């Protein structure tokens, strides 16, 4: 049972399982080179995870084991977050987050969930999402935590900054970060929820009044 040039890594594993590499007769130099290439590719795939190209340079990768934390929305992961019971108790169980973890991108430092959720998974999550109106102000644990994370990441870096938040709810986090965007910076929000629009407009108005050079 030998590998031919057109065979893939799947057949390599099958060959190993059936007869072992030592029993496989390689009749051509091309077969040897192909085998080496497949082994190297398989080894790289085991230790390297592709990252979003819009956030990281092409070819940048990290090990799947280098995650910061699992997603607490997965019921199987919930016990790992017992130290923050108040926050976890407010979460809705979502099996869509099982097998997904939070990673810090090596070049930008952005936190992302990988593997990325599929469109079907996102649709299911947002159909069940009912926490938008449960964030009454900037002192809520979620905007407090988000603000703290951004401030720590931006510490010592010169501004002004353009701060973009995808899914900004009522813009409490952006409002808390308004001073980072003064003197020429911007606060930008993307959120399709119409219920939060009055609060967003009011918070942006207050931010513009409070901080000079903000748009």
PDB file of C-alpha atoms in Angstrom, residues 4-209:
ATOM      1  CA  UNK A   4       0.917   8.251  -4.970  1.00  0.00           C
ATOM      2  CA  UNK A   5       1.372  11.892  -5.837  1.00  0.00           C
ATOM      3  CA  UNK A   6      -2.342  12.624  -5.922  1.00  0.00           C
ATOM      4  CA  UNK A   7      -3.154  11.124  -2.541  1.00  0.00           C
ATOM      5  CA  UNK A   8      -3.860  13.299   0.489  1.00  0.00           C
ATOM      6  CA  UNK A   9      -3.109  13.302   4.213  1.00  0.00           C
ATOM      7  CA  UNK A  10      -6.213  11.185   4.738  1.00  0.00           C
ATOM      8  CA  UNK A  11      -4.634   8.294   2.878  1.00  0.00           C
ATOM      9  CA  UNK A  12      -1.403   8.824   4.775  1.00  0.00           C
ATOM     10  CA  UNK A  13      -3.158   8.195   8.078  1.00  0.00           C
ATOM     11  CA  UNK A  14      -4.948   5.207   6.569  1.00  0.00           C
ATOM     12  CA  UNK A  15      -1.648   3.783   5.351  1.00  0.00           C
ATOM     13  CA  UNK A  16      -0.064   4.195   8.769  1.00  0.00           C
ATOM     14  CA  UNK A  17      -3.007   2.498  10.427  1.00  0.00           C
ATOM     15  CA  UNK A  18      -3.007  -0.478   8.053  1.00  0.00           C
ATOM     16  CA  UNK A  19       0.620  -1.296   7.539  1.00  0.00           C
ATOM     17  CA  UNK A  20       2.852   1.327   9.162  1.00  0.00           C
ATOM     18  CA  UNK A  21       5.251   3.613   7.375  1.00  0.00           C
ATOM     19  CA  UNK A  22       8.052   1.057   7.630  1.00  0.00           C
ATOM     20  CA  UNK A  23       6.053  -1.404   5.531  1.00  0.00           C
ATOM     21  CA  UNK A  24       5.213   1.015   2.764  1.00  0.00           C
ATOM     22  CA  UNK A  25       7.475   0.772  -0.255  1.00  0.00           C
ATOM     23  CA  UNK A  26       8.238   4.122  -1.804  1.00  0.00           C
ATOM     24  CA  UNK A  27       9.072   3.559  -5.410  1.00  0.00           C
ATOM     25  CA  UNK A  28       9.847   7.098  -6.495  1.00  0.00           C
ATOM     26  CA  UNK A  29      11.776  10.056  -5.200  1.00  0.00           C
ATOM     27  CA  UNK A  30       8.611  12.113  -5.698  1.00  0.00           C
ATOM     28  CA  UNK A  31       6.787   9.819  -3.284  1.00  0.00           C
ATOM     29  CA  UNK A  32       9.421  10.418  -0.607  1.00  0.00           C
ATOM     30  CA  UNK A  33       9.198  14.168  -1.016  1.00  0.00           C
ATOM     31  CA  UNK A  34       5.414  14.017  -0.911  1.00  0.00           C
ATOM     32  CA  UNK A  35       5.490  11.970   2.273  1.00  0.00           C
ATOM     33  CA  UNK A  36       7.829  14.452   3.963  1.00  0.00           C
ATOM     34  CA  UNK A  37       5.650  17.370   2.841  1.00  0.00           C
ATOM     35  CA  UNK A  38       2.492  15.738   4.181  1.00  0.00           C
ATOM     36  CA  UNK A  39       4.115  14.977   7.528  1.00  0.00           C
ATOM     37  CA  UNK A  40       5.331  18.557   7.886  1.00  0.00           C
ATOM     38  CA  UNK A  41       1.913  19.916   6.970  1.00  0.00           C
ATOM     39  CA  UNK A  42       0.178  17.609   9.436  1.00  0.00           C
ATOM     40  CA  UNK A  43       2.603  18.581  12.203  1.00  0.00           C
ATOM     41  CA  UNK A  44       2.041  22.284  11.521  1.00  0.00           C
ATOM     42  CA  UNK A  45      -1.725  21.804  11.528  1.00  0.00           C
ATOM     43  CA  UNK A  46      -1.534  20.280  15.002  1.00  0.00           C
ATOM     44  CA  UNK A  47       0.247  23.268  16.545  1.00  0.00           C
ATOM     45  CA  UNK A  48      -0.989  26.188  14.454  1.00  0.00           C
ATOM     46  CA  UNK A  49      -4.392  27.842  14.252  1.00  0.00           C
ATOM     47  CA  UNK A  50      -5.246  30.178  11.402  1.00  0.00           C
ATOM     48  CA  UNK A  51      -6.227  33.653  12.585  1.00  0.00           C
ATOM     49  CA  UNK A  52      -8.557  36.272  11.045  1.00  0.00           C
ATOM     50  CA  UNK A  53      -6.626  37.915   8.228  1.00  0.00           C
ATOM     51  CA  UNK A  54      -8.428  41.203   8.782  1.00  0.00           C
ATOM     52  CA  UNK A  55      -6.835  41.402  12.251  1.00  0.00           C
ATOM     53  CA  UNK A  56      -3.480  39.676  11.841  1.00  0.00           C
ATOM     54  CA  UNK A  57      -0.798  39.531   9.125  1.00  0.00           C
ATOM     55  CA  UNK A  58      -1.220  36.630   6.734  1.00  0.00           C
ATOM     56  CA  UNK A  59       0.455  33.484   7.989  1.00  0.00           C
ATOM     57  CA  UNK A  60       0.313  34.441  11.666  1.00  0.00           C
ATOM     58  CA  UNK A  61      -0.857  31.576  13.823  1.00  0.00           C
ATOM     59  CA  UNK A  62      -1.011  30.399  17.416  1.00  0.00           C
ATOM     60  CA  UNK A  63      -1.360  27.022  19.054  1.00  0.00           C
ATOM     61  CA  UNK A  64      -4.915  25.891  19.809  1.00  0.00           C
ATOM     62  CA  UNK A  65      -3.693  25.248  23.369  1.00  0.00           C
ATOM     63  CA  UNK A  66      -2.736  28.911  23.943  1.00  0.00           C
ATOM     64  CA  UNK A  67      -6.232  30.137  24.749  1.00  0.00           C
ATOM     65  CA  UNK A  68      -6.971  32.562  27.568  1.00  0.00           C
ATOM     66  CA  UNK A  69     -10.215  30.957  28.658  1.00  0.00           C
ATOM     67  CA  UNK A  70     -13.137  28.909  27.364  1.00  0.00           C
ATOM     68  CA  UNK A  71     -16.481  30.586  26.722  1.00  0.00           C
ATOM     69  CA  UNK A  72     -18.548  30.635  29.893  1.00  0.00           C
ATOM     70  CA  UNK A  73     -21.782  30.406  27.901  1.00  0.00           C
ATOM     71  CA  UNK A  74     -21.050  26.726  27.313  1.00  0.00           C
ATOM     72  CA  UNK A  75     -22.651  24.705  30.146  1.00  0.00           C
ATOM     73  CA  UNK A  76     -19.693  22.309  30.141  1.00  0.00           C
ATOM     74  CA  UNK A  77     -17.340  25.209  30.944  1.00  0.00           C
ATOM     75  CA  UNK A  78     -19.489  26.908  33.583  1.00  0.00           C
ATOM     76  CA  UNK A  79     -17.750  25.308  36.577  1.00  0.00           C
ATOM     77  CA  UNK A  80     -14.470  26.960  35.573  1.00  0.00           C
ATOM     78  CA  UNK A  81     -15.946  30.387  36.353  1.00  0.00           C
ATOM     79  CA  UNK A  82     -17.054  29.787  39.935  1.00  0.00           C
ATOM     80  CA  UNK A  83     -14.860  32.698  41.040  1.00  0.00           C
ATOM     81  CA  UNK A  84     -17.258  35.128  39.305  1.00  0.00           C
ATOM     82  CA  UNK A  85     -20.604  33.581  40.185  1.00  0.00           C
ATOM     83  CA  UNK A  86     -22.540  36.856  39.965  1.00  0.00           C
ATOM     84  CA  UNK A  87     -21.547  37.393  36.350  1.00  0.00           C
ATOM     85  CA  UNK A  88     -21.922  33.758  35.323  1.00  0.00           C
ATOM     86  CA  UNK A  89     -25.406  33.463  36.806  1.00  0.00           C
ATOM     87  CA  UNK A  90     -26.569  36.138  34.375  1.00  0.00           C
ATOM     88  CA  UNK A  91     -25.432  34.164  31.332  1.00  0.00           C
ATOM     89  CA  UNK A  92     -27.699  32.045  29.157  1.00  0.00           C
ATOM     90  CA  UNK A  93     -26.566  28.522  28.310  1.00  0.00           C
ATOM     91  CA  UNK A  94     -25.511  28.194  24.683  1.00  0.00           C
ATOM     92  CA  UNK A  95     -24.133  24.939  23.329  1.00  0.00           C
ATOM     93  CA  UNK A  96     -22.972  26.955  20.312  1.00  0.00           C
ATOM     94  CA  UNK A  97     -20.019  28.159  22.402  1.00  0.00           C
ATOM     95  CA  UNK A  98     -18.870  24.682  23.412  1.00  0.00           C
ATOM     96  CA  UNK A  99     -15.513  23.896  21.860  1.00  0.00           C
ATOM     97  CA  UNK A 100     -14.753  27.599  21.369  1.00  0.00           C
ATOM     98  CA  UNK A 101     -12.155  29.549  23.308  1.00  0.00           C
ATOM     99  CA  UNK A 102     -10.948  33.111  23.769  1.00  0.00           C
ATOM    100  CA  UNK A 103      -7.541  33.895  22.276  1.00  0.00           C
ATOM    101  CA  UNK A 104      -5.392  37.023  22.334  1.00  0.00           C
ATOM    102  CA  UNK A 105      -4.117  37.837  18.841  1.00  0.00           C
ATOM    103  CA  UNK A 106      -0.301  38.087  18.979  1.00  0.00           C
ATOM    104  CA  UNK A 107       0.169  41.248  16.895  1.00  0.00           C
ATOM    105  CA  UNK A 108      -2.849  43.355  17.846  1.00  0.00           C
ATOM    106  CA  UNK A 109      -3.718  42.007  21.292  1.00  0.00           C
ATOM    107  CA  UNK A 110      -7.387  41.797  20.276  1.00  0.00           C
ATOM    108  CA  UNK A 111      -9.411  39.121  22.064  1.00  0.00           C
ATOM    109  CA  UNK A 112     -11.366  36.862  19.720  1.00  0.00           C
ATOM    110  CA  UNK A 113     -13.398  33.681  19.963  1.00  0.00           C
ATOM    111  CA  UNK A 114     -12.048  30.812  17.871  1.00  0.00           C
ATOM    112  CA  UNK A 115     -12.996  28.829  15.932  1.00  0.00           C
ATOM    113  CA  UNK A 116     -15.292  31.565  14.587  1.00  0.00           C
ATOM    114  CA  UNK A 117     -18.998  30.811  15.033  1.00  0.00           C
ATOM    115  CA  UNK A 118     -20.893  29.857  11.923  1.00  0.00           C
ATOM    116  CA  UNK A 119     -23.785  31.921  10.610  1.00  0.00           C
ATOM    117  CA  UNK A 120     -26.207  29.319  11.896  1.00  0.00           C
ATOM    118  CA  UNK A 121     -24.667  29.437  15.364  1.00  0.00           C
ATOM    119  CA  UNK A 122     -24.793  33.241  15.484  1.00  0.00           C
ATOM    120  CA  UNK A 123     -28.425  33.233  14.401  1.00  0.00           C
ATOM    121  CA  UNK A 124     -29.319  30.840  17.209  1.00  0.00           C
ATOM    122  CA  UNK A 125     -27.377  32.848  19.815  1.00  0.00           C
ATOM    123  CA  UNK A 126     -28.956  36.170  18.911  1.00  0.00           C
ATOM    124  CA  UNK A 127     -32.436  34.702  18.708  1.00  0.00           C
ATOM    125  CA  UNK A 128     -32.100  33.719  22.359  1.00  0.00           C
ATOM    126  CA  UNK A 129     -30.204  36.820  23.454  1.00  0.00           C
ATOM    127  CA  UNK A 130     -32.266  38.805  25.946  1.00  0.00           C
ATOM    128  CA  UNK A 131     -29.643  40.685  27.954  1.00  0.00           C
ATOM    129  CA  UNK A 132     -29.635  44.006  26.065  1.00  0.00           C
ATOM    130  CA  UNK A 133     -32.021  45.793  28.419  1.00  0.00           C
ATOM    131  CA  UNK A 134     -30.313  44.357  31.513  1.00  0.00           C
ATOM    132  CA  UNK A 135     -27.414  46.836  31.348  1.00  0.00           C
ATOM    133  CA  UNK A 136     -28.790  49.895  33.139  1.00  0.00           C
ATOM    134  CA  UNK A 137     -25.677  52.056  33.323  1.00  0.00           C
ATOM    135  CA  UNK A 138     -21.886  52.372  33.171  1.00  0.00           C
ATOM    136  CA  UNK A 139     -21.521  50.813  36.636  1.00  0.00           C
ATOM    137  CA  UNK A 140     -22.856  47.462  35.417  1.00  0.00           C
ATOM    138  CA  UNK A 141     -20.250  44.671  35.634  1.00  0.00           C
ATOM    139  CA  UNK A 142     -20.016  44.245  31.863  1.00  0.00           C
ATOM    140  CA  UNK A 143     -19.095  47.818  30.802  1.00  0.00           C
ATOM    141  CA  UNK A 144     -16.911  48.118  33.905  1.00  0.00           C
ATOM    142  CA  UNK A 145     -14.937  45.045  32.886  1.00  0.00           C
ATOM    143  CA  UNK A 146     -14.727  46.069  29.236  1.00  0.00           C
ATOM    144  CA  UNK A 147     -13.569  49.556  30.143  1.00  0.00           C
ATOM    145  CA  UNK A 148     -10.896  48.213  32.485  1.00  0.00           C
ATOM    146  CA  UNK A 149      -9.564  45.881  29.788  1.00  0.00           C
ATOM    147  CA  UNK A 150      -9.271  48.670  27.199  1.00  0.00           C
ATOM    148  CA  UNK A 151      -7.683  51.124  29.623  1.00  0.00           C
ATOM    149  CA  UNK A 152      -5.048  48.568  30.598  1.00  0.00           C
ATOM    150  CA  UNK A 153      -4.293  47.818  26.941  1.00  0.00           C
ATOM    151  CA  UNK A 154      -3.978  51.516  26.039  1.00  0.00           C
ATOM    152  CA  UNK A 155      -1.901  52.516  29.062  1.00  0.00           C
ATOM    153  CA  UNK A 156       1.175  54.483  28.034  1.00  0.00           C
ATOM    154  CA  UNK A 157       0.174  54.690  24.375  1.00  0.00           C
ATOM    155  CA  UNK A 158      -0.261  58.116  22.767  1.00  0.00           C
ATOM    156  CA  UNK A 159      -3.685  59.181  21.569  1.00  0.00           C
ATOM    157  CA  UNK A 160      -6.042  60.282  20.359  1.00  0.00           C
ATOM    158  CA  UNK A 161      -7.760  56.984  19.662  1.00  0.00           C
ATOM    159  CA  UNK A 162     -10.617  55.925  17.458  1.00  0.00           C
ATOM    160  CA  UNK A 163     -12.555  53.413  19.533  1.00  0.00           C
ATOM    161  CA  UNK A 164     -14.876  51.049  17.691  1.00  0.00           C
ATOM    162  CA  UNK A 165     -17.274  48.718  19.478  1.00  0.00           C
ATOM    163  CA  UNK A 166     -19.248  46.049  17.630  1.00  0.00           C
ATOM    164  CA  UNK A 167     -22.432  45.432  19.586  1.00  0.00           C
ATOM    165  CA  UNK A 168     -22.147  48.459  21.864  1.00  0.00           C
ATOM    166  CA  UNK A 169     -25.565  47.989  23.538  1.00  0.00           C
ATOM    167  CA  UNK A 170     -26.376  51.418  25.017  1.00  0.00           C
ATOM    168  CA  UNK A 171     -22.788  52.678  24.544  1.00  0.00           C
ATOM    169  CA  UNK A 172     -21.937  52.628  28.243  1.00  0.00           C
ATOM    170  CA  UNK A 173     -18.441  51.298  27.554  1.00  0.00           C
ATOM    171  CA  UNK A 174     -17.774  53.864  24.843  1.00  0.00           C
ATOM    172  CA  UNK A 175     -19.007  56.614  27.137  1.00  0.00           C
ATOM    173  CA  UNK A 176     -16.621  55.442  29.868  1.00  0.00           C
ATOM    174  CA  UNK A 177     -13.747  55.544  27.368  1.00  0.00           C
ATOM    175  CA  UNK A 178     -14.616  58.981  25.987  1.00  0.00           C
ATOM    176  CA  UNK A 179     -11.457  60.667  27.346  1.00  0.00           C
ATOM    177  CA  UNK A 180      -9.268  58.376  25.237  1.00  0.00           C
ATOM    178  CA  UNK A 181     -10.873  59.739  22.102  1.00  0.00           C
ATOM    179  CA  UNK A 182     -10.529  63.467  22.834  1.00  0.00           C
ATOM    180  CA  UNK A 183      -8.525  65.937  20.769  1.00  0.00           C
ATOM    181  CA  UNK A 184      -9.341  64.435  17.405  1.00  0.00           C
ATOM    182  CA  UNK A 185     -10.408  60.894  18.223  1.00  0.00           C
ATOM    183  CA  UNK A 186     -13.706  59.174  17.556  1.00  0.00           C
ATOM    184  CA  UNK A 187     -16.217  56.898  19.235  1.00  0.00           C
ATOM    185  CA  UNK A 188     -17.883  54.509  16.776  1.00  0.00           C
ATOM    186  CA  UNK A 189     -20.677  52.087  17.564  1.00  0.00           C
ATOM    187  CA  UNK A 190     -22.289  49.305  15.552  1.00  0.00           C
ATOM    188  CA  UNK A 191     -25.441  47.815  17.035  1.00  0.00           C
ATOM    189  CA  UNK A 192     -28.636  46.732  15.231  1.00  0.00           C
ATOM    190  CA  UNK A 193     -30.813  46.767  18.359  1.00  0.00           C
ATOM    191  CA  UNK A 194     -33.253  49.690  18.031  1.00  0.00           C
ATOM    192  CA  UNK A 195     -34.184  49.573  21.728  1.00  0.00           C
ATOM    193  CA  UNK A 196     -30.770  50.912  22.727  1.00  0.00           C
ATOM    194  CA  UNK A 197     -30.671  53.760  20.218  1.00  0.00           C
ATOM    195  CA  UNK A 198     -32.067  56.505  22.524  1.00  0.00           C
ATOM    196  CA  UNK A 199     -29.401  55.712  25.148  1.00  0.00           C
ATOM    197  CA  UNK A 200     -26.668  55.573  22.520  1.00  0.00           C
ATOM    198  CA  UNK A 201     -27.561  58.985  21.140  1.00  0.00           C
ATOM    199  CA  UNK A 202     -27.778  60.464  24.624  1.00  0.00           C
ATOM    200  CA  UNK A 203     -24.427  58.989  25.688  1.00  0.00           C
ATOM    201  CA  UNK A 204     -22.679  60.256  22.570  1.00  0.00           C
ATOM    202  CA  UNK A 205     -24.165  63.696  23.116  1.00  0.00           C
ATOM    203  CA  UNK A 206     -22.926  63.750  26.703  1.00  0.00           C
ATOM    204  CA  UNK A 207     -19.498  62.533  25.610  1.00  0.00           C
ATOM    205  CA  UNK A 208     -19.163  65.306  23.008  1.00  0.00           C
ATOM    206  CA  UNK A 209     -20.132  67.881  25.608  1.00  0.00           C
TER     207      UNK A 209
END
